PDB file of C-alpha atoms in Angstrom:
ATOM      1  CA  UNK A   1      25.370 146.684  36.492  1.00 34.00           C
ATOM      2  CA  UNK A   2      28.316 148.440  38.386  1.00 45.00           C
ATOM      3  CA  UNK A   3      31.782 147.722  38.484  1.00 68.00           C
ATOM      4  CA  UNK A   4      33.691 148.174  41.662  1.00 83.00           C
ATOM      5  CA  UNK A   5      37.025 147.752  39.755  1.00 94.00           C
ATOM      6  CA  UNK A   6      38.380 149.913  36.788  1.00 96.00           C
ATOM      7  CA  UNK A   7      41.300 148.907  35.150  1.00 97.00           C
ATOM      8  CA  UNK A   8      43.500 151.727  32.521  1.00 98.00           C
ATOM      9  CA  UNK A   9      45.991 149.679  29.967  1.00 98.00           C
ATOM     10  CA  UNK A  10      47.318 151.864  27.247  1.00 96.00           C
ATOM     11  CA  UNK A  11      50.632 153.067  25.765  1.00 93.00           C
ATOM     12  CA  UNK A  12      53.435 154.913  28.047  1.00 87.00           C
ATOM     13  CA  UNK A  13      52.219 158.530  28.425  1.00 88.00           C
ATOM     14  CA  UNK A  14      48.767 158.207  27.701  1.00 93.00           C
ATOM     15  CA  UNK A  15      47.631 158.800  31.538  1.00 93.00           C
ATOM     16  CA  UNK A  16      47.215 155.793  33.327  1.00 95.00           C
ATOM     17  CA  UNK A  17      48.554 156.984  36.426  1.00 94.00           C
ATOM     18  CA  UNK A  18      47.192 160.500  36.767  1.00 94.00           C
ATOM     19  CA  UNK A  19      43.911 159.864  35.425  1.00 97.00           C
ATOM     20  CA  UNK A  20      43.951 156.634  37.647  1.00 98.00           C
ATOM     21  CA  UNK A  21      44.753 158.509  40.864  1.00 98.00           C
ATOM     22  CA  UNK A  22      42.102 161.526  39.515  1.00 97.00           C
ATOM     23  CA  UNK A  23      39.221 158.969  39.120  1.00 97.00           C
ATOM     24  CA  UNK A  24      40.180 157.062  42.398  1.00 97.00           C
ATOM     25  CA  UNK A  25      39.601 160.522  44.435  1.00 96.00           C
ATOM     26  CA  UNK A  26      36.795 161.704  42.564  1.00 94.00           C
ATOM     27  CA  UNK A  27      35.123 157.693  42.979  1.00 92.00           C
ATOM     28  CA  UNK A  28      35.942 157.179  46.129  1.00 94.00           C
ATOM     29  CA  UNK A  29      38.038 154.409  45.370  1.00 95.00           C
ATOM     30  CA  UNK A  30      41.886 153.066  45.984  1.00 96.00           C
ATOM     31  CA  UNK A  31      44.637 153.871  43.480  1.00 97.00           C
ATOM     32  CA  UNK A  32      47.171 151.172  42.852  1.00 96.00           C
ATOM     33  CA  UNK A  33      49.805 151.328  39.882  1.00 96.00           C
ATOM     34  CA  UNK A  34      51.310 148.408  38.909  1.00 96.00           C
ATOM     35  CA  UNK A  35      54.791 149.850  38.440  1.00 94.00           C
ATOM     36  CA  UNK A  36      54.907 151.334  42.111  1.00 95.00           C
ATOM     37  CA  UNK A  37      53.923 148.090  44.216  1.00 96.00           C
ATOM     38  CA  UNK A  38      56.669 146.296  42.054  1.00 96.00           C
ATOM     39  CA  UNK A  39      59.096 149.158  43.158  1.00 95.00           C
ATOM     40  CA  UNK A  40      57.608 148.962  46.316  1.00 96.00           C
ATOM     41  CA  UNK A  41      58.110 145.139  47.126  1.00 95.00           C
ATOM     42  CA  UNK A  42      61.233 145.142  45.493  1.00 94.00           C
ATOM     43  CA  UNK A  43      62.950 148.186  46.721  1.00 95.00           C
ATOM     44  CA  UNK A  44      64.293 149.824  43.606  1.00 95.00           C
ATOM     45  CA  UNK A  45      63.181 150.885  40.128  1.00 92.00           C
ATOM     46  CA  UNK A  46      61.387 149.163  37.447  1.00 91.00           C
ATOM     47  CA  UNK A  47      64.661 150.615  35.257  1.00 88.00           C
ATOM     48  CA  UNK A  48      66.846 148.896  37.866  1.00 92.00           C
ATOM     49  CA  UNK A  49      64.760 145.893  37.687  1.00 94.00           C
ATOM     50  CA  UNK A  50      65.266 145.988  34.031  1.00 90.00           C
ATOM     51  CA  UNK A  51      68.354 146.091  33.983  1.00 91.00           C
ATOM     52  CA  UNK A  52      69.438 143.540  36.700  1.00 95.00           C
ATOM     53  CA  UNK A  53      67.274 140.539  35.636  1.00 96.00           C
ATOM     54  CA  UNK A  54      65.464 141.844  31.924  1.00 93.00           C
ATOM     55  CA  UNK A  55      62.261 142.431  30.653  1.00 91.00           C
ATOM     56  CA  UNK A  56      60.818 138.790  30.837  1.00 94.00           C
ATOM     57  CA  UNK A  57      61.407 139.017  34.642  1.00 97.00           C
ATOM     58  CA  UNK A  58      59.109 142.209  35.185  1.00 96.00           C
ATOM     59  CA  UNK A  59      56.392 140.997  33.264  1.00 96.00           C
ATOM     60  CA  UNK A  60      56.552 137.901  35.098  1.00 97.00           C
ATOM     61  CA  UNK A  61      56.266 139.982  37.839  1.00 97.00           C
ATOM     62  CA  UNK A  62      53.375 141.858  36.808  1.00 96.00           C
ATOM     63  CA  UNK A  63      51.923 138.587  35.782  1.00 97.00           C
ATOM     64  CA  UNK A  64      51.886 138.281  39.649  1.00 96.00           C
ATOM     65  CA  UNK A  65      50.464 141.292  40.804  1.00 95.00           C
ATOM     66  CA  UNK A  66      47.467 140.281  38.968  1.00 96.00           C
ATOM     67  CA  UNK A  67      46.978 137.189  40.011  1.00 96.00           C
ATOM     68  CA  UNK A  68      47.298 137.964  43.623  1.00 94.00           C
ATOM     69  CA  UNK A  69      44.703 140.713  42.896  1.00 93.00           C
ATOM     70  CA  UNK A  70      42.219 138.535  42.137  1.00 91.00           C
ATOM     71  CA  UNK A  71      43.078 135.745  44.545  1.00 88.00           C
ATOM     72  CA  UNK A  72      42.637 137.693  47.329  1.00 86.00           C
ATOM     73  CA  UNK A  73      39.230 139.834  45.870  1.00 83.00           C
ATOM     74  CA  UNK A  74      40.581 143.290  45.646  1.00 88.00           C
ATOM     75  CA  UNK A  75      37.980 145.799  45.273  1.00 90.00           C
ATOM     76  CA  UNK A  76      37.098 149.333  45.053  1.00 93.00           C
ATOM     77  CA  UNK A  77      40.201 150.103  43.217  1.00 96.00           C
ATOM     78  CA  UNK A  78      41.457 151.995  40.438  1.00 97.00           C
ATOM     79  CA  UNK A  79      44.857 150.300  38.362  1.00 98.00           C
ATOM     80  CA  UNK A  80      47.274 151.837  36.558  1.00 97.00           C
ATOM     81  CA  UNK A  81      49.310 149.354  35.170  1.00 97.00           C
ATOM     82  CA  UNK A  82      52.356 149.855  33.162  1.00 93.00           C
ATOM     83  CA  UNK A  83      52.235 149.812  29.328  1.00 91.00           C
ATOM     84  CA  UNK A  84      53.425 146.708  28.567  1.00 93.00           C
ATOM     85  CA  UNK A  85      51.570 144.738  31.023  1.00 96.00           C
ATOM     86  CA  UNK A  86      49.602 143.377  28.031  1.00 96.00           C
ATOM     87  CA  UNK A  87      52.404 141.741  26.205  1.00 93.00           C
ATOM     88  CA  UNK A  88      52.024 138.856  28.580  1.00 96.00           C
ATOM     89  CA  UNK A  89      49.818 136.019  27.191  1.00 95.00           C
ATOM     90  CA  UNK A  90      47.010 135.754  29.717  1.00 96.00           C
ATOM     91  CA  UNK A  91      47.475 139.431  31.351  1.00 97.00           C
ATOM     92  CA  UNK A  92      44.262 140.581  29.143  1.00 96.00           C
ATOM     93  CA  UNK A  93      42.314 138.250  30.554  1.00 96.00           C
ATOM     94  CA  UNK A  94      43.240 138.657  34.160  1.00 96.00           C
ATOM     95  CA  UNK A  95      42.449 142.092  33.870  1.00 97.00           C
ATOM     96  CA  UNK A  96      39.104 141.836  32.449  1.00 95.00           C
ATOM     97  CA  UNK A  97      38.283 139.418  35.419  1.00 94.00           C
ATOM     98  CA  UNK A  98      39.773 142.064  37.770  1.00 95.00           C
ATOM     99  CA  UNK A  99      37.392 145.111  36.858  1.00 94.00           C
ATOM    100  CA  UNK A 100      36.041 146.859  33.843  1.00 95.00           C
ATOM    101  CA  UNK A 101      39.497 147.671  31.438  1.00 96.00           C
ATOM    102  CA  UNK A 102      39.918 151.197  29.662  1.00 97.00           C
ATOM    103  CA  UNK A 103      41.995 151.873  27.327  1.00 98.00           C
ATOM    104  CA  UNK A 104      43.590 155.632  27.289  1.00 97.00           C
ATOM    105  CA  UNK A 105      45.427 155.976  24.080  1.00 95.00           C
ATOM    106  CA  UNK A 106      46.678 158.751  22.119  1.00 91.00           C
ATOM    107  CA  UNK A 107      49.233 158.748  19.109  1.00 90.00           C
ATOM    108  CA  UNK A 108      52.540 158.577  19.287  1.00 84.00           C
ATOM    109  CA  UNK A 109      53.272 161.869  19.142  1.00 83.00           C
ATOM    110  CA  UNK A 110      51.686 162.892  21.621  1.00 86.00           C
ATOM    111  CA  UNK A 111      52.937 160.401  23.694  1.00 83.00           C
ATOM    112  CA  UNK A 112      56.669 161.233  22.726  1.00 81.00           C
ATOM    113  CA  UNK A 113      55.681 164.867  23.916  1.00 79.00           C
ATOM    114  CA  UNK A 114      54.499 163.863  26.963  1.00 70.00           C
ATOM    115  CA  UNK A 115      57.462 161.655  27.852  1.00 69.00           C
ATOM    116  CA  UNK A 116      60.391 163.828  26.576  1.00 68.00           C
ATOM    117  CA  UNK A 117      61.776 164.542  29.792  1.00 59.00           C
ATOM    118  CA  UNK A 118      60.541 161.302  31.824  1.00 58.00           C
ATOM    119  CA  UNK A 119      63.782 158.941  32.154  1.00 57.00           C
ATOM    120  CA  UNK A 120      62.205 156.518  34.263  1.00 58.00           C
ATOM    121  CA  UNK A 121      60.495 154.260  31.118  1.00 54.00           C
ATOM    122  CA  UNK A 122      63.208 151.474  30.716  1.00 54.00           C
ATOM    123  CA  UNK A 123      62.382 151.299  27.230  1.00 50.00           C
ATOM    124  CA  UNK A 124      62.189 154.586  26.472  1.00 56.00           C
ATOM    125  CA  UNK A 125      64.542 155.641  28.637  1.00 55.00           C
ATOM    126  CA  UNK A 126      68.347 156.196  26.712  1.00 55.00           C
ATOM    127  CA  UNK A 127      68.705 157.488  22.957  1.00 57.00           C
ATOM    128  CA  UNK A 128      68.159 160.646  21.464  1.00 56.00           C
ATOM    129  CA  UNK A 129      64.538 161.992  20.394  1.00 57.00           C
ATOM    130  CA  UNK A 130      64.818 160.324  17.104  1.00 63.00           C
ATOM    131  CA  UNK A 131      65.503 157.220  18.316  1.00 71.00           C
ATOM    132  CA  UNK A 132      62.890 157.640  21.411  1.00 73.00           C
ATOM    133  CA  UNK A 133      60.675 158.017  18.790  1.00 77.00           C
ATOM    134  CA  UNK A 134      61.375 155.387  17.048  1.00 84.00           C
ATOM    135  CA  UNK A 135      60.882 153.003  19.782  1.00 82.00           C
ATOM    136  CA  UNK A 136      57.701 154.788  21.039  1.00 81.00           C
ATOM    137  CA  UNK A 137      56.199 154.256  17.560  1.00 87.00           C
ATOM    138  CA  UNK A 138      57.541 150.479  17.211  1.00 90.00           C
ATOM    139  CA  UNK A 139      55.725 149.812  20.963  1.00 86.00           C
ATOM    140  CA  UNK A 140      52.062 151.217  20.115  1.00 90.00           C
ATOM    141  CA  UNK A 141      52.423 149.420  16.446  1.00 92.00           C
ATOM    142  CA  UNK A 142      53.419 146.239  17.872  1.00 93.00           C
ATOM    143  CA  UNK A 143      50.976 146.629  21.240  1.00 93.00           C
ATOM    144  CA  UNK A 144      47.888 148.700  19.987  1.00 91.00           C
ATOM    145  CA  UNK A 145      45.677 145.443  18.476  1.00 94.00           C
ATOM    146  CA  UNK A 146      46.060 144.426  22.368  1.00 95.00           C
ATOM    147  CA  UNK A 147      44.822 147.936  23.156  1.00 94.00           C
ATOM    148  CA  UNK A 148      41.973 148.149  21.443  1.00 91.00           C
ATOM    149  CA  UNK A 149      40.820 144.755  23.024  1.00 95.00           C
ATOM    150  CA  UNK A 150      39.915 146.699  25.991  1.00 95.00           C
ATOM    151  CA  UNK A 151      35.900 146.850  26.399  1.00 93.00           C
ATOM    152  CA  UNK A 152      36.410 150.915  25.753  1.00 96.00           C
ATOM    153  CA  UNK A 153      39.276 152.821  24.663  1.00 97.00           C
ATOM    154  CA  UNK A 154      39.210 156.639  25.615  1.00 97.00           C
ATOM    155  CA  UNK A 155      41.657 158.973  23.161  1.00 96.00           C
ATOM    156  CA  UNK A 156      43.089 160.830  25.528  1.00 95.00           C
ATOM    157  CA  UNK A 157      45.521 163.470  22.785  1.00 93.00           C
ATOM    158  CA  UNK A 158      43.027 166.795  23.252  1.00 93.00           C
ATOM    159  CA  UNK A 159      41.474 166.048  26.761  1.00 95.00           C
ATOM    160  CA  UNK A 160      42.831 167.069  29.770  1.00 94.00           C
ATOM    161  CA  UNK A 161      42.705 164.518  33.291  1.00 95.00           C
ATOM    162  CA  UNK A 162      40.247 165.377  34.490  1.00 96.00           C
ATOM    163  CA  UNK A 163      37.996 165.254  31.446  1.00 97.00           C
ATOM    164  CA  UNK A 164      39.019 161.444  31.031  1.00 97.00           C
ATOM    165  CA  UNK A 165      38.498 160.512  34.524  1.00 97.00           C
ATOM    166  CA  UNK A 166      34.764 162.487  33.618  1.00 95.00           C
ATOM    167  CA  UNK A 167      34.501 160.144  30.651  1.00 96.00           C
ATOM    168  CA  UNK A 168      35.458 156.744  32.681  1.00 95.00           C
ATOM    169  CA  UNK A 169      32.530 157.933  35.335  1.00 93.00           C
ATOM    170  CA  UNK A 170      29.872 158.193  32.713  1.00 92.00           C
ATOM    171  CA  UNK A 171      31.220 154.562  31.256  1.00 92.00           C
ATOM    172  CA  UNK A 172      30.787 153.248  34.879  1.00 88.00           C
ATOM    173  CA  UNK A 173      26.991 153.391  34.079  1.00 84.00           C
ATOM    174  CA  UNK A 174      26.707 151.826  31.092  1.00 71.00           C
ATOM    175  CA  UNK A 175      25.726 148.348  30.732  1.00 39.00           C
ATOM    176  CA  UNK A 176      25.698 146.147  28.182  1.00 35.00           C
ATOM    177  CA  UNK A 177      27.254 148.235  25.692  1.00 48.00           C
ATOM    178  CA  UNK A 178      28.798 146.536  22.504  1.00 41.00           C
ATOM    179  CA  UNK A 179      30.696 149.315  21.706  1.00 44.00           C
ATOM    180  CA  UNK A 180      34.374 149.678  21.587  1.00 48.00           C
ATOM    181  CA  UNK A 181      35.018 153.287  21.234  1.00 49.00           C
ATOM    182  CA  UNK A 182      33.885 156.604  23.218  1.00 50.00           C
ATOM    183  CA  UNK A 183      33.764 159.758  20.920  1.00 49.00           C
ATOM    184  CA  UNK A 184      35.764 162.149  22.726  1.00 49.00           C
ATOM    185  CA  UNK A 185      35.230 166.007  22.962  1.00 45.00           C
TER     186      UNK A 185
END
């Protein structure tokens, strides 16, 4: 069995978006990130967006995106989605119908590395390191059970983009697999 449809969850920072657009060229497939068609359609930032009308409003938004995804039978795509996305009862599940989910995941620290200079997360966004920190690990603690729902999760700390997008390929062949987790290196 092949899936048309892969879909990356997973913490801020953990490469989502350039692993999604990687695997999308290298697949032959459409990129779409969540985050950008919601800036798209609403003409300004997911920060702004945050700010103006709150958290519960974007994921309701999000929420959306989904929905209409599968309504109208999107295929041959590759979604990043934003790292929250999973927060909203239901989102999981929409997901999974939309294509085969992957988790890319990678510790906090890591993360916090990789994000350090990004000022476009609105929840992540103000504070000093130690507080970004803070709030980076409170986010994976309270989010990673969700994670690791995915059908695979792909740790993503000591591989580069291209290696993941590699890894994602092979798990486009598998069938049937009960497994969970993909040993990386």
């Amino acid at each position: 069995m092949t899936h048309s449809n892969v879909v990356l969850i997973g913490p801020p920072g953990s490469g989502k978006t350039s692993v999604g657009q990687l695997l999308a060229e290298r697949s032959n497939r459409r990129f779409f990130d969540t985050d950008r068609v919601i800036e798209e359609r609403h003409g300004c930032s997911v920060s702004e967006i945050f700010a103006e009308h709150g958290e519960a409003y974007f994921r309701q938004l999000e929420s959306n995106i989904l929905d209409e995804m599968s309504n109208e039978n999107w295929t041959n795509f590759v979604l990043g989605t934003g790292g929250g996305i999973i927060v909203t009862p239901g989102n999981l599940q929409k997901l999974e119908k939309l294509g085969l989910v992957v988790c890319l995941f990678a510790p906090p620290s890591c993360l916090l590395d990789r994000l350090k200079t990004d000022q476009t997360r609105p929840l992540l966004a103000s504070g000093d390191d130690g507080s970004k920190e803070k709030r980076l690990n409170e986010l994976v603690a309270a989010r990673e059970t969700k994670y690791r729902m995915a059908r695979y999760t792909i740790e993503t700390a000591n591989l580069a983009p291209d290696d993941v997008a590699a890894e994602i390929e092979k798990l486009l062949c598998i069938s049937d697999s009960t497994t969970n987790e993909v040993p990386s290196g």
